[in-house]
Amino acid sequence: MLSKNFLWGGAVAANQYEGAWNEAGKGISVTDVMTNGSVSEPRKITEGIIDGEYYPNHQAIDFYHHYQDDIKLFAELGFKCFRLSIAWARIFPNGDENEPNEEGLAYYDAVFDECLKYGIEPVVTLSHFEMPFALASKYGGWRNRKMIDFFVRYATTCFERYKDKVEYWMTFNEINNLIDIDNPFNGWTGAGVLYKENEDTEETMFQISHYQFVASAQAVLEAKRINKDFQIGCMLHFGPIYPYSCKPEDVMASVKAMDRRFFFSDVHVRGKYPSYIKKLWERKEFNLDMTEEDLQVIKHGAVDYIGFSYYKSTTAQFDSTQDFVEIPNPNVPKSDWGWAIDPIGLRYILNVVYERYELPMFIVENGFGAYDQFNNGEINDDYRINYLQDHIIEMKKAIELDGVEVMGYTPWAAIDIVSASTGELAKRYGFIYVDFDDNGLGSGKRYKKMSFYWYKDVIDSNAECLAY
Ligand code: BG6
């Protein structure tokens, strides 16, 4: 049986659903300069807003002007919590101001009040794939140590303002995506950084991560000063990387591949750098800006819980020129975007991570991006129901059979939103269909999908309706 207090809900990110990109004093954020793409065409990152380009996050699904109706639908679903993020550029439009933008703060007051009216607990990410564009263009983003102070000021402003409305926080969304330096999306959305051709990108990435670890830990310390009951989590992307085969070389390759995911949680949770990373820095002769004071902050600012996303798994194969190469798993089916569908991977990662840290875990993203067919107001998304059902069953096994402590489950996404990687709206995730297409055309009207009614039953029965 799941606990009575299990946090059922849904998740979204400000830049992917709010819209109103330049209203009420909001500054431009790094996602506001990303065009739309597709499964085969990457999004472009432009130098500012260029006439004639289409930027899907500008309108998104316009939750900003629909928040009351949308939250009412979440209440109808039975949400106990709602995971959202704050758009940093609504609070500090350029990121380096001394005083926050009151209109931005007031907007989130209204959103949180609306949630609390229905007994829905807000779960808030401070930086979900965005930051003020000016911090990227003027300071070089997280390459710059000054970012620590800007972030801590922003975090502290939010903690002070919402100390009586929000208990659960997370600092950086999927911080460990930074490790994948070959995809420019990660450096840009995660840190406001575009790597230069002639730099050692890996060394820069470790520097960026270090500054973010210090900022996150300092934020934890500030949070506890403001309200000792705050629960502050990290947020990691935890798709398992299995060995491609049972050859010992592949098994070792999988360990090395998973180190790249765990490096980030090791620092957030244990408050210190793991030995495998220190060895790597030594071998590569990296020279990072890191002070004794930074290390003390990291040591004392460890997180309370582990928030993570789970969508898919992959595999690692030994390669003589590097630690491993990633190979898709031939044993599992894939979505239309090539994402492996592997429910057992969720139970697997819950076990592995819980055994490693013994901290409560919060599944803050899990979901199925798919093309939905709209038939006169009806959307039969049984493929999404199947995906979520299979994953929830594996989560139940992890809790009920393996003893893993899971705080809650907030599928991605509560409602259709703009896809982060492709900028499409057609890659739909929600329980609620939004009538906008990839060019932002449509009425914006909301419709309940078949999964809406299914998920409502799951929450109502605390998942007792799903047996294994
Ligand atoms: C996670 C992100 O990586 O995956 C979300 O935290 C994102 O912001 C989600 O939307 C799904 O990815 P995508 O690219 O399909 O939107």
Coordinates of N, CA and C and ligand atoms in Angstrom, one line a residue, residues 13 16 128-129 173-174 177 235 311 339 365 412 417-422 427 429, ligand 1:
A13 N 7.1 23.0 -16.7 CA 8.2 24.0 -16.5 C 7.7 25.3 -17.0
Q16 N 7.9 26.2 -20.7 CA 7.2 25.3 -21.6 C 5.7 25.5 -21.6
H128 N 14.5 25.6 -14.1 CA 14.1 24.5 -15.0 C 14.5 24.9 -16.4
F129 N 15.7 24.6 -16.9 CA 16.1 24.8 -18.2 C 16.0 26.3 -18.6
N173 N 17.0 21.8 -12.5 CA 16.4 20.7 -13.2 C 17.4 19.9 -14.0
E174 N 17.4 18.5 -13.8 CA 18.3 17.6 -14.6 C 19.7 18.2 -14.7
N177 N 22.4 16.7 -17.0 CA 22.4 16.8 -18.5 C 23.6 17.5 -19.0
M235 N 17.6 17.6 -8.6 CA 16.8 17.0 -9.7 C 17.7 16.5 -10.7
Y311 N 12.4 8.6 -18.1 CA 11.7 8.4 -19.3 C 12.1 7.1 -20.0
W339 N 12.4 7.2 -28.2 CA 12.7 7.0 -26.8 C 12.3 5.6 -26.3
E365 N 9.2 13.5 -12.9 CA 8.9 13.4 -14.3 C 8.9 12.0 -14.8
W412 N 5.0 13.7 -16.4 CA 5.2 14.8 -17.3 C 4.2 14.5 -18.5
I417 N 2.2 20.7 -23.4 CA 3.1 21.9 -23.3 C 4.1 21.8 -24.5
V418 N 5.0 22.8 -24.6 CA 6.0 22.8 -25.7 C 7.1 21.9 -25.3
S419 N 7.5 21.0 -26.3 CA 8.6 20.1 -26.0 C 9.9 20.8 -25.8
A420 N 10.6 20.4 -24.8 CA 11.9 21.1 -24.5 C 12.9 20.9 -25.6
S421 N 13.1 19.6 -26.0 CA 14.1 19.3 -27.0 C 13.8 19.7 -28.4
T422 N 12.5 19.6 -28.8 CA 12.2 19.9 -30.2 C 11.4 21.2 -30.4
K427 N 4.4 17.0 -29.9 CA 4.9 15.9 -29.0 C 4.2 16.1 -27.7
Y429 N 2.3 15.4 -24.1 CA 2.5 14.6 -22.9 C 1.3 14.6 -21.9
Ligands
BG6_1 C1 12.9 16.4 -19.3 C2 12.8 17.9 -19.0 O1 14.2 16.3 -19.8 O2 12.2 15.9 -20.3 C3 11.5 18.5 -19.5 O3 13.0 18.2 -17.6 C4 11.2 17.9 -20.9 O4 11.6 19.9 -19.5 C5 11.0 16.4 -20.7 O5 10.1 18.5 -21.5 C6 10.6 15.7 -22.0 O6 11.4 16.1 -23.0 P1 10.9 16.7 -24.4 O7 12.1 17.1 -25.1 O8 10.2 15.6 -25.0 O9 10.1 17.8 -24.1

